Amino acid sequence: MSGSTRIHIEPMAEWLSLQDGQLIIAGPCSVESRDQLTATARGLASTGKVSVLRAGVWKPRSRPGQFAGCGAKALSWLNDIREETGIPLAVEVARPDHAELCLKHQIDMVWLGARTTVNPFMVQEIANTIRGSGLPVMIKNPVSPDLPLWIGAIERMFLAGTQKLIAIHRGFQTHDKIRYRNVPLWEIPLALKKEMPDLPVICDPSHIAGHKSWLLEVSLKAISMQMNGLMIEVHHQPEKALTDPFQQITPEKFDQIIKQLAPLKNHSNATKILKALREQIDEHDHQVLNMLAKRLSLSEEIGKLKKEHGQGVVQPSRQKDLFEDRQKIGEALGLRPGFVETLLRLLHDESVAVQCKTQKMK
Ligand code: PEP
Ligand code: MN
């Protein structure tokens, strides 16, 4: 199809209960067992902040032999937990038979993963399977930053009669060294919003961040970028998760993150967003200064020891090793080498100054 299909979307507020206007989806990357699902879902239900429970049942794994999900039996566990919590369910479908099973088990919503959106044949087959069912569909962006491919998958679903559609921005694969697992390239979801103004676009900060440490900052950014909600991976024991253990968070942590986003909801203005980000900067700066004070007090100790043992203050081989090690860490963290270099020189100079003072040298 050339040009854009005019698509008609049913506003999500009409068929989903939202949290302050935002669609908040949370749940485990994968269902691993009935117990793990139950513990996680109960934890989430008790926060009262979840609109939809997500769960991977068939997992697209890069290598054979990795845990690939529990398959169809997890669908009946999901039904039981919906019965208990009343929270609607969303499951990833990657093939027509997955979609058929979700329809059979009355799963409330399905989503296409990034590795499925890349394949128009598969998208079309899934669209054909759900044609006429009214099953709501969410579509993650394809792995590569290809907006027409993303739009194409949305159009295929719409042309198969689906009007309950939502896009999910989960970032894009890159070979560049970045802090995150996937590069957000916010201009792409924003371009999608421009192309399809009625289409809700939510963000999956878990797969962008790839690590729980960056989840809050990506979530804040997503809200500031006018995303219409979040999909967050939550596990009752993230460190034991069989898939994506680094990026999953506990229900308690989820609760905290959503609380921190609260002032930003309803597409709030830039001032509030700026304030929240600045509060985070303040917190980080306080930690950095504390660490620096601790580091310099160690330099003082070292200065005293060196004096007692008649050693000079500067030891070039130690300095060389230290610089190399910190540069490696800095690189892995995505810090600019020039910045790390300047910081290390400053730290080194201050450390030498402290040691000289301790040894009463000028
Ligand atoms: C997932 O949501 O667990 C998943 C596999 O994500 P993605 O398709 O974004 O890689
Ligand atoms: Mn995952």
mmCIF file of C-alpha atoms and ligand atoms in Angstrom:
data_model
loop_
_atom_site.group_PDB
_atom_site.id
_atom_site.type_symbol
_atom_site.label_atom_id
_atom_site.label_comp_id
_atom_site.label_asym_id
_atom_site.label_seq_id
_atom_site.Cartn_x
_atom_site.Cartn_y
_atom_site.Cartn_z
ATOM 1 C CA MET A 1 0.000 0.000 0.000
ATOM 2 C CA SER A 2 1.414 3.415 -0.849
ATOM 3 C CA GLY A 3 0.724 6.470 1.293
ATOM 4 C CA SER A 4 -0.924 6.232 4.645
ATOM 5 C CA THR A 5 -4.130 4.328 5.395
ATOM 6 C CA ARG A 6 -6.575 6.507 7.308
ATOM 7 C CA ILE A 7 -7.075 4.492 10.404
ATOM 8 C CA HIS A 8 -9.838 4.835 12.934
ATOM 9 C CA ILE A 9 -8.849 4.035 16.493
ATOM 10 C CA GLU A 10 -11.237 3.422 19.375
ATOM 11 C CA PRO A 11 -10.034 5.721 22.194
ATOM 12 C CA MET A 12 -8.459 3.459 24.809
ATOM 13 C CA ALA A 13 -10.229 5.243 27.683
ATOM 14 C CA GLU A 14 -13.475 3.786 26.313
ATOM 15 C CA TRP A 15 -12.443 0.169 26.732
ATOM 16 C CA LEU A 16 -9.662 0.202 29.344
ATOM 17 C CA SER A 17 -9.531 1.623 32.827
ATOM 18 C CA LEU A 18 -6.578 3.990 32.872
ATOM 19 C CA GLN A 19 -4.440 5.398 35.693
ATOM 20 C CA ASP A 20 -4.757 9.205 35.592
ATOM 21 C CA GLY A 21 -5.252 9.006 31.851
ATOM 22 C CA GLN A 22 -2.264 6.720 31.338
ATOM 23 C CA LEU A 23 -2.221 3.060 30.396
ATOM 24 C CA ILE A 24 -0.021 1.284 32.928
ATOM 25 C CA ILE A 25 0.826 -2.302 32.000
ATOM 26 C CA ALA A 26 3.015 -4.400 34.283
ATOM 27 C CA GLY A 27 3.904 -8.027 34.782
ATOM 28 C CA PRO A 28 6.639 -10.571 34.328
ATOM 29 C CA CYS A 29 8.769 -10.804 31.215
ATOM 30 C CA SER A 30 7.790 -14.507 31.182
ATOM 31 C CA VAL A 31 5.392 -16.657 33.128
ATOM 32 C CA GLU A 32 7.744 -19.209 34.709
ATOM 33 C CA SER A 33 5.356 -21.119 36.960
ATOM 34 C CA ARG A 34 1.926 -20.736 38.493
ATOM 35 C CA ASP A 35 3.534 -19.677 41.807
ATOM 36 C CA GLN A 36 5.769 -17.029 40.236
ATOM 37 C CA LEU A 37 2.828 -15.598 38.284
ATOM 38 C CA THR A 38 0.567 -15.595 41.332
ATOM 39 C CA ALA A 39 3.110 -13.932 43.635
ATOM 40 C CA THR A 40 3.968 -11.265 41.069
ATOM 41 C CA ALA A 41 0.352 -10.550 40.103
ATOM 42 C CA ARG A 42 -0.797 -10.346 43.736
ATOM 43 C CA GLY A 43 2.036 -7.917 44.493
ATOM 44 C CA LEU A 44 1.010 -5.795 41.525
ATOM 45 C CA ALA A 45 -2.700 -5.937 42.326
ATOM 46 C CA SER A 46 -1.982 -4.659 45.839
ATOM 47 C CA THR A 47 -0.420 -1.475 44.399
ATOM 48 C CA GLY A 48 -3.737 -0.597 42.711
ATOM 49 C CA LYS A 49 -1.725 1.029 39.920
ATOM 50 C CA VAL A 50 -2.005 -1.544 37.133
ATOM 51 C CA SER A 51 -4.468 -1.350 34.237
ATOM 52 C CA VAL A 52 -3.332 -4.523 32.471
ATOM 53 C CA LEU A 53 -1.210 -7.508 33.527
ATOM 54 C CA ARG A 54 1.415 -8.402 30.907
ATOM 55 C CA ALA A 55 2.977 -11.860 30.655
ATOM 56 C CA GLY A 56 5.168 -13.637 28.119
ATOM 57 C CA VAL A 57 3.939 -17.171 27.444
ATOM 58 C CA TRP A 58 5.906 -17.914 24.256
ATOM 59 C CA LYS A 59 9.312 -16.244 24.435
ATOM 60 C CA PRO A 60 11.306 -15.376 21.314
ATOM 61 C CA ARG A 61 14.832 -16.426 22.381
ATOM 62 C CA SER A 62 17.983 -15.724 20.409
ATOM 63 C CA ARG A 63 19.518 -19.155 21.033
ATOM 64 C CA PRO A 64 17.931 -22.609 21.169
ATOM 65 C CA GLY A 65 17.944 -24.229 24.597
ATOM 66 C CA GLN A 66 17.129 -21.009 26.459
ATOM 67 C CA PHE A 67 13.889 -20.882 28.482
ATOM 68 C CA ALA A 68 11.220 -20.284 25.838
ATOM 69 C CA GLY A 69 8.165 -19.828 28.049
ATOM 70 C CA CYS A 70 5.647 -22.274 29.505
ATOM 71 C CA GLY A 71 3.400 -22.207 26.443
ATOM 72 C CA ALA A 72 -0.356 -22.728 26.418
ATOM 73 C CA LYS A 73 -0.614 -24.112 29.966
ATOM 74 C CA ALA A 74 0.290 -20.664 31.284
ATOM 75 C CA LEU A 75 -2.900 -19.301 29.681
ATOM 76 C CA SER A 76 -5.096 -21.130 32.194
ATOM 77 C CA TRP A 77 -2.912 -19.872 35.089
ATOM 78 C CA LEU A 78 -3.435 -16.399 33.656
ATOM 79 C CA ASN A 79 -7.202 -16.941 33.552
ATOM 80 C CA ASP A 80 -7.138 -17.936 37.225
ATOM 81 C CA ILE A 81 -5.169 -14.875 38.264
ATOM 82 C CA ARG A 82 -7.515 -12.593 36.293
ATOM 83 C CA GLU A 83 -10.410 -14.207 38.126
ATOM 84 C CA GLU A 84 -8.704 -13.387 41.429
ATOM 85 C CA THR A 85 -7.409 -9.868 40.734
ATOM 86 C CA GLY A 86 -9.867 -8.618 38.113
ATOM 87 C CA ILE A 87 -6.950 -7.185 36.097
ATOM 88 C CA PRO A 88 -7.202 -7.733 32.303
ATOM 89 C CA LEU A 89 -4.433 -9.734 30.613
ATOM 90 C CA ALA A 90 -2.021 -9.048 27.751
ATOM 91 C CA VAL A 91 0.092 -11.769 26.118
ATOM 92 C CA GLU A 92 2.669 -11.643 23.302
ATOM 93 C CA VAL A 93 1.736 -13.507 20.128
ATOM 94 C CA ALA A 94 4.317 -14.361 17.513
ATOM 95 C CA ARG A 95 2.400 -16.824 15.331
ATOM 96 C CA PRO A 96 -1.213 -17.403 14.230
ATOM 97 C CA ASP A 97 -1.550 -20.440 16.552
ATOM 98 C CA HIS A 98 -0.571 -18.244 19.535
ATOM 99 C CA ALA A 99 -3.338 -15.820 18.564
ATOM 100 C CA GLU A 100 -5.817 -18.685 18.222
ATOM 101 C CA LEU A 101 -4.941 -19.968 21.690
ATOM 102 C CA CYS A 102 -5.287 -16.473 23.173
ATOM 103 C CA LEU A 103 -8.737 -16.145 21.602
ATOM 104 C CA LYS A 104 -9.696 -19.584 22.903
ATOM 105 C CA HIS A 105 -8.582 -18.647 26.443
ATOM 106 C CA GLN A 106 -10.235 -15.237 26.301
ATOM 107 C CA ILE A 107 -7.035 -13.292 26.798
ATOM 108 C CA ASP A 108 -8.043 -9.605 26.831
ATOM 109 C CA MET A 109 -5.282 -8.146 24.653
ATOM 110 C CA VAL A 110 -2.302 -9.357 22.656
ATOM 111 C CA TRP A 111 0.876 -7.681 21.503
ATOM 112 C CA LEU A 112 3.307 -8.261 18.675
ATOM 113 C CA GLY A 113 6.940 -8.270 19.792
ATOM 114 C CA ALA A 114 9.744 -6.372 18.082
ATOM 115 C CA ARG A 115 10.919 -9.526 16.317
ATOM 116 C CA THR A 116 7.445 -10.132 14.882
ATOM 117 C CA THR A 117 6.734 -6.591 13.689
ATOM 118 C CA VAL A 118 9.762 -6.887 11.375
ATOM 119 C CA ASN A 119 8.036 -9.622 9.367
ATOM 120 C CA PRO A 120 5.064 -8.419 7.266
ATOM 121 C CA PHE A 121 4.119 -12.014 6.289
ATOM 122 C CA MET A 122 3.757 -13.038 9.921
ATOM 123 C CA VAL A 123 1.974 -9.812 10.862
ATOM 124 C CA GLN A 124 -0.512 -10.465 8.053
ATOM 125 C CA GLU A 125 -1.090 -14.067 9.147
ATOM 126 C CA ILE A 126 -1.739 -12.989 12.735
ATOM 127 C CA ALA A 127 -4.033 -10.205 11.487
ATOM 128 C CA ASN A 128 -5.976 -12.783 9.432
ATOM 129 C CA THR A 129 -6.321 -15.023 12.489
ATOM 130 C CA ILE A 130 -7.824 -12.343 14.704
ATOM 131 C CA ARG A 131 -9.975 -10.807 11.940
ATOM 132 C CA GLY A 132 -13.509 -10.236 13.200
ATOM 133 C CA SER A 133 -12.717 -11.159 16.826
ATOM 134 C CA GLY A 134 -12.446 -7.600 18.186
ATOM 135 C CA LEU A 135 -9.293 -8.641 20.081
ATOM 136 C CA PRO A 136 -7.275 -5.501 20.957
ATOM 137 C CA VAL A 137 -3.719 -5.502 19.592
ATOM 138 C CA MET A 138 -0.595 -3.676 20.690
ATOM 139 C CA ILE A 139 2.299 -3.440 18.280
ATOM 140 C CA LYS A 140 5.866 -2.982 19.392
ATOM 141 C CA ASN A 141 8.236 -1.128 17.103
ATOM 142 C CA PRO A 142 10.414 -3.328 14.887
ATOM 143 C CA VAL A 143 13.962 -4.030 16.108
ATOM 144 C CA SER A 144 15.444 -1.568 13.600
ATOM 145 C CA PRO A 145 14.410 2.107 13.397
ATOM 146 C CA ASP A 146 12.099 1.599 10.418
ATOM 147 C CA LEU A 147 8.982 3.755 10.854
ATOM 148 C CA PRO A 148 7.182 2.542 7.674
ATOM 149 C CA LEU A 149 7.557 -1.071 8.859
ATOM 150 C CA TRP A 150 5.980 -0.155 12.214
ATOM 151 C CA ILE A 151 3.192 1.792 10.507
ATOM 152 C CA GLY A 152 2.694 -1.097 8.077
ATOM 153 C CA ALA A 153 2.045 -3.559 10.908
ATOM 154 C CA ILE A 154 -0.494 -1.162 12.447
ATOM 155 C CA GLU A 155 -2.208 -0.750 9.066
ATOM 156 C CA ARG A 156 -2.353 -4.527 8.522
ATOM 157 C CA MET A 157 -4.128 -4.952 11.858
ATOM 158 C CA PHE A 158 -6.505 -2.085 11.117
ATOM 159 C CA LEU A 159 -7.325 -3.455 7.656
ATOM 160 C CA ALA A 160 -8.146 -6.797 9.315
ATOM 161 C CA GLY A 161 -10.818 -4.982 11.334
ATOM 162 C CA THR A 162 -8.942 -4.135 14.534
ATOM 163 C CA GLN A 163 -9.746 -0.687 15.900
ATOM 164 C CA LYS A 164 -8.500 -1.234 19.428
ATOM 165 C CA LEU A 165 -4.892 -0.561 18.584
ATOM 166 C CA ILE A 166 -1.954 0.693 20.657
ATOM 167 C CA ALA A 167 1.693 1.124 19.651
ATOM 168 C CA ILE A 168 4.530 0.272 22.027
ATOM 169 C CA HIS A 169 7.877 2.012 21.784
ATOM 170 C CA ARG A 170 10.607 -0.345 23.094
ATOM 171 C CA GLY A 171 13.696 1.261 21.582
ATOM 172 C CA PHE A 172 15.921 0.131 18.722
ATOM 173 C CA GLN A 173 18.898 -2.130 18.433
ATOM 174 C CA THR A 174 22.227 -0.396 17.875
ATOM 175 C CA HIS A 175 25.883 -1.347 17.614
ATOM 176 C CA ASP A 176 26.939 1.910 19.245
ATOM 177 C CA LYS A 177 28.140 1.643 22.818
ATOM 178 C CA ILE A 178 25.287 3.062 24.861
ATOM 179 C CA ARG A 179 24.188 2.816 28.466
ATOM 180 C CA TYR A 180 20.825 1.339 27.538
ATOM 181 C CA ARG A 181 19.978 -1.998 25.988
ATOM 182 C CA ASN A 182 18.104 -0.317 23.129
ATOM 183 C CA VAL A 183 18.472 3.233 21.886
ATOM 184 C CA PRO A 184 15.200 5.174 22.352
ATOM 185 C CA LEU A 185 15.369 7.451 19.253
ATOM 186 C CA TRP A 186 12.367 9.392 20.552
ATOM 187 C CA GLU A 187 11.924 11.102 17.195
ATOM 188 C CA ILE A 188 10.508 7.838 15.806
ATOM 189 C CA PRO A 189 7.570 7.353 18.222
ATOM 190 C CA LEU A 190 6.954 11.109 17.955
ATOM 191 C CA ALA A 191 6.832 10.816 14.148
ATOM 192 C CA LEU A 192 4.381 7.914 14.537
ATOM 193 C CA LYS A 193 2.153 10.093 16.731
ATOM 194 C CA LYS A 194 2.266 12.806 14.095
ATOM 195 C CA GLU A 195 1.348 10.339 11.356
ATOM 196 C CA MET A 196 -1.454 8.700 13.386
ATOM 197 C CA PRO A 197 -2.623 11.309 15.933
ATOM 198 C CA ASP A 198 -5.393 9.127 17.391
ATOM 199 C CA LEU A 199 -3.154 6.127 18.007
ATOM 200 C CA PRO A 200 -2.089 5.745 21.650
ATOM 201 C CA VAL A 201 1.674 5.194 21.887
ATOM 202 C CA ILE A 202 2.978 3.789 25.149
ATOM 203 C CA CYS A 203 6.585 3.159 26.134
ATOM 204 C CA ASP A 204 8.295 -0.010 27.345
ATOM 205 C CA PRO A 205 11.103 1.472 29.467
ATOM 206 C CA SER A 206 12.197 -2.016 30.599
ATOM 207 C CA HIS A 207 13.402 -3.073 27.148
ATOM 208 C CA ILE A 208 14.892 0.353 26.417
ATOM 209 C CA ALA A 209 16.805 0.530 29.697
ATOM 210 C CA GLY A 210 17.803 -3.138 29.907
ATOM 211 C CA HIS A 211 18.675 -2.541 33.556
ATOM 212 C CA LYS A 212 16.561 -1.532 36.518
ATOM 213 C CA SER A 213 18.946 1.353 37.300
ATOM 214 C CA TRP A 214 17.787 3.321 34.273
ATOM 215 C CA LEU A 215 14.097 2.503 34.495
ATOM 216 C CA LEU A 216 12.975 5.646 36.308
ATOM 217 C CA GLU A 217 14.873 8.016 34.052
ATOM 218 C CA VAL A 218 13.531 6.341 30.890
ATOM 219 C CA SER A 219 9.991 6.352 32.320
ATOM 220 C CA LEU A 220 10.248 10.060 33.174
ATOM 221 C CA LYS A 221 11.543 10.780 29.715
ATOM 222 C CA ALA A 222 8.707 8.774 28.156
ATOM 223 C CA ILE A 223 6.079 10.793 30.000
ATOM 224 C CA SER A 224 7.819 14.041 29.044
ATOM 225 C CA MET A 225 7.737 12.815 25.425
ATOM 226 C CA GLN A 226 3.923 12.607 25.603
ATOM 227 C CA MET A 227 3.789 8.824 25.622
ATOM 228 C CA ASN A 228 0.343 7.587 26.686
ATOM 229 C CA GLY A 229 1.462 5.008 29.192
ATOM 230 C CA LEU A 230 4.105 2.481 30.168
ATOM 231 C CA MET A 231 4.677 -1.253 29.996
ATOM 232 C CA ILE A 232 7.018 -2.310 32.816
ATOM 233 C CA GLU A 233 8.442 -5.763 33.527
ATOM 234 C CA VAL A 234 7.857 -6.850 37.119
ATOM 235 C CA HIS A 235 8.871 -10.095 38.855
ATOM 236 C CA HIS A 236 8.434 -10.971 42.529
ATOM 237 C CA GLN A 237 12.079 -12.155 42.623
ATOM 238 C CA PRO A 238 13.834 -10.421 39.704
ATOM 239 C CA GLU A 239 17.255 -11.875 40.520
ATOM 240 C CA LYS A 240 15.853 -15.362 39.919
ATOM 241 C CA ALA A 241 14.029 -14.506 36.684
ATOM 242 C CA LEU A 242 14.570 -16.907 33.794
ATOM 243 C CA THR A 243 14.411 -14.079 31.254
ATOM 244 C CA ASP A 244 15.528 -10.439 31.499
ATOM 245 C CA PRO A 245 16.638 -10.630 35.159
ATOM 246 C CA PHE A 246 18.514 -7.302 35.084
ATOM 247 C CA GLN A 247 15.627 -5.150 33.963
ATOM 248 C CA GLN A 248 12.785 -6.620 36.008
ATOM 249 C CA ILE A 249 11.779 -4.944 39.261
ATOM 250 C CA THR A 250 9.750 -6.033 42.271
ATOM 251 C CA PRO A 251 6.117 -4.947 42.697
ATOM 252 C CA GLU A 252 7.282 -2.660 45.561
ATOM 253 C CA LYS A 253 9.825 -0.941 43.312
ATOM 254 C CA PHE A 254 7.161 -0.631 40.605
ATOM 255 C CA ASP A 255 4.897 1.092 43.111
ATOM 256 C CA GLN A 256 7.670 3.592 43.955
ATOM 257 C CA ILE A 257 8.408 4.335 40.312
ATOM 258 C CA ILE A 258 4.758 5.001 39.504
ATOM 259 C CA LYS A 259 4.524 7.261 42.559
ATOM 260 C CA GLN A 260 7.522 9.226 41.315
ATOM 261 C CA LEU A 261 5.825 9.647 37.957
ATOM 262 C CA ALA A 262 2.533 10.746 39.478
ATOM 263 C CA PRO A 263 3.108 14.502 39.286
ATOM 264 C CA LEU A 264 3.969 14.118 35.611
ATOM 265 C CA LYS A 265 0.838 12.346 34.498
ATOM 266 C CA ASN A 266 -1.846 13.899 32.302
ATOM 267 C CA HIS A 267 0.834 15.232 29.986
ATOM 268 C CA SER A 268 1.914 17.752 32.568
ATOM 269 C CA ASN A 269 4.013 20.715 31.680
ATOM 270 C CA ALA A 270 7.750 20.967 31.245
ATOM 271 C CA THR A 271 8.275 22.748 34.573
ATOM 272 C CA LYS A 272 7.087 19.762 36.592
ATOM 273 C CA ILE A 273 9.170 17.388 34.530
ATOM 274 C CA LEU A 274 12.220 19.582 34.916
ATOM 275 C CA LYS A 275 11.657 19.710 38.664
ATOM 276 C CA ALA A 276 11.517 15.910 38.937
ATOM 277 C CA LEU A 277 14.652 15.476 36.845
ATOM 278 C CA ARG A 278 16.479 18.137 38.886
ATOM 279 C CA GLU A 279 15.544 16.369 42.091
ATOM 280 C CA GLN A 280 17.201 13.268 40.723
ATOM 281 C CA ILE A 281 20.303 15.274 39.770
ATOM 282 C CA ASP A 282 20.427 16.740 43.297
ATOM 283 C CA GLU A 283 20.232 13.265 44.775
ATOM 284 C CA HIS A 284 23.023 11.959 42.511
ATOM 285 C CA ASP A 285 25.219 15.000 43.255
ATOM 286 C CA HIS A 286 24.828 14.459 46.995
ATOM 287 C CA GLN A 287 25.923 10.863 46.549
ATOM 288 C CA VAL A 288 28.869 11.861 44.358
ATOM 289 C CA LEU A 289 30.088 14.429 46.940
ATOM 290 C CA ASN A 290 29.768 11.907 49.739
ATOM 291 C CA MET A 291 31.785 9.373 47.793
ATOM 292 C CA LEU A 292 34.440 11.984 46.989
ATOM 293 C CA ALA A 293 34.798 12.870 50.666
ATOM 294 C CA LYS A 294 35.224 9.179 51.498
ATOM 295 C CA ARG A 295 37.765 8.736 48.712
ATOM 296 C CA LEU A 296 39.835 11.705 49.898
ATOM 297 C CA SER A 297 39.852 10.512 53.472
ATOM 298 C CA LEU A 298 41.431 7.287 52.164
ATOM 299 C CA SER A 299 44.077 9.394 50.389
ATOM 300 C CA GLU A 300 44.868 10.960 53.755
ATOM 301 C CA GLU A 301 45.410 7.503 55.300
ATOM 302 C CA ILE A 302 47.598 6.497 52.365
ATOM 303 C CA GLY A 303 49.618 9.719 52.743
ATOM 304 C CA LYS A 304 50.357 8.881 56.390
ATOM 305 C CA LEU A 305 51.385 5.308 55.561
ATOM 306 C CA LYS A 306 53.661 6.427 52.727
ATOM 307 C CA LYS A 307 55.322 8.920 55.073
ATOM 308 C CA GLU A 308 55.951 6.250 57.713
ATOM 309 C CA HIS A 309 57.519 3.993 55.074
ATOM 310 C CA GLY A 310 59.472 6.743 53.325
ATOM 311 C CA GLN A 311 57.602 6.370 50.038
ATOM 312 C CA GLY A 312 57.003 9.209 47.568
ATOM 313 C CA VAL A 313 53.517 10.580 47.083
ATOM 314 C CA VAL A 314 53.186 9.871 43.342
ATOM 315 C CA GLN A 315 53.702 6.342 42.073
ATOM 316 C CA PRO A 316 53.441 6.426 38.263
ATOM 317 C CA SER A 317 52.701 2.696 37.711
ATOM 318 C CA ARG A 318 49.751 2.788 40.136
ATOM 319 C CA GLN A 319 48.525 5.978 38.495
ATOM 320 C CA LYS A 320 48.740 4.389 35.028
ATOM 321 C CA ASP A 321 46.817 1.237 36.103
ATOM 322 C CA LEU A 322 44.189 3.317 37.851
ATOM 323 C CA PHE A 323 43.616 5.538 34.809
ATOM 324 C CA GLU A 324 43.336 2.527 32.478
ATOM 325 C CA ASP A 325 40.901 0.708 34.748
ATOM 326 C CA ARG A 326 38.639 3.754 35.250
ATOM 327 C CA GLN A 327 38.646 4.526 31.516
ATOM 328 C CA LYS A 328 37.418 0.986 30.843
ATOM 329 C CA ILE A 329 34.623 1.332 33.396
ATOM 330 C CA GLY A 330 33.742 4.770 32.041
ATOM 331 C CA GLU A 331 33.540 3.397 28.510
ATOM 332 C CA ALA A 332 31.274 0.531 29.577
ATOM 333 C CA LEU A 333 29.011 3.083 31.282
ATOM 334 C CA GLY A 334 28.839 5.176 28.122
ATOM 335 C CA LEU A 335 30.823 8.115 29.549
ATOM 336 C CA ARG A 336 32.847 10.279 27.158
ATOM 337 C CA PRO A 337 36.580 9.343 27.461
ATOM 338 C CA GLY A 338 37.627 13.031 27.538
ATOM 339 C CA PHE A 339 35.284 13.646 30.464
ATOM 340 C CA VAL A 340 36.601 10.627 32.390
ATOM 341 C CA GLU A 341 40.178 11.778 31.732
ATOM 342 C CA THR A 342 39.497 15.298 33.081
ATOM 343 C CA LEU A 343 37.701 13.907 36.111
ATOM 344 C CA LEU A 344 40.536 11.472 36.882
ATOM 345 C CA ARG A 345 43.152 14.239 36.599
ATOM 346 C CA LEU A 346 41.193 16.415 39.007
ATOM 347 C CA LEU A 347 40.791 13.531 41.432
ATOM 348 C CA HIS A 348 44.436 12.611 41.161
ATOM 349 C CA ASP A 349 45.615 16.200 41.715
ATOM 350 C CA GLU A 350 43.379 16.569 44.768
ATOM 351 C CA SER A 351 44.527 13.231 46.139
ATOM 352 C CA VAL A 352 48.194 14.265 45.718
ATOM 353 C CA ALA A 353 47.432 17.607 47.413
ATOM 354 C CA VAL A 354 45.799 15.830 50.377
ATOM 355 C CA GLN A 355 48.722 13.425 50.715
ATOM 356 C CA CYS A 356 51.283 16.264 50.510
ATOM 357 C CA LYS A 357 49.390 18.135 53.227
ATOM 358 C CA THR A 358 49.348 14.996 55.378
ATOM 359 C CA GLN A 359 53.089 14.670 54.902
ATOM 360 C CA LYS A 360 53.427 18.453 55.606
ATOM 361 C CA MET A 361 55.052 19.019 52.185
ATOM 362 C CA LYS A 362 54.449 22.049 50.005
HETATM 363 C C1 PEP B 1 9.030 -8.757 25.935
HETATM 364 O O1 PEP B 1 8.175 -7.870 26.007
HETATM 365 O O2 PEP B 1 9.303 -9.527 26.866
HETATM 366 C C2 PEP B 1 9.841 -8.868 24.678
HETATM 367 C C3 PEP B 1 10.287 -10.023 24.242
HETATM 368 O O3 PEP B 1 10.061 -7.665 24.167
HETATM 369 P P1 PEP B 1 10.577 -7.156 22.723
HETATM 370 O O4 PEP B 1 9.670 -7.770 21.702
HETATM 371 O O5 PEP B 1 10.409 -5.676 22.871
HETATM 372 O O6 PEP B 1 12.009 -7.555 22.583
HETATM 373 MN MN MN B 2 11.433 -9.172 28.451
#
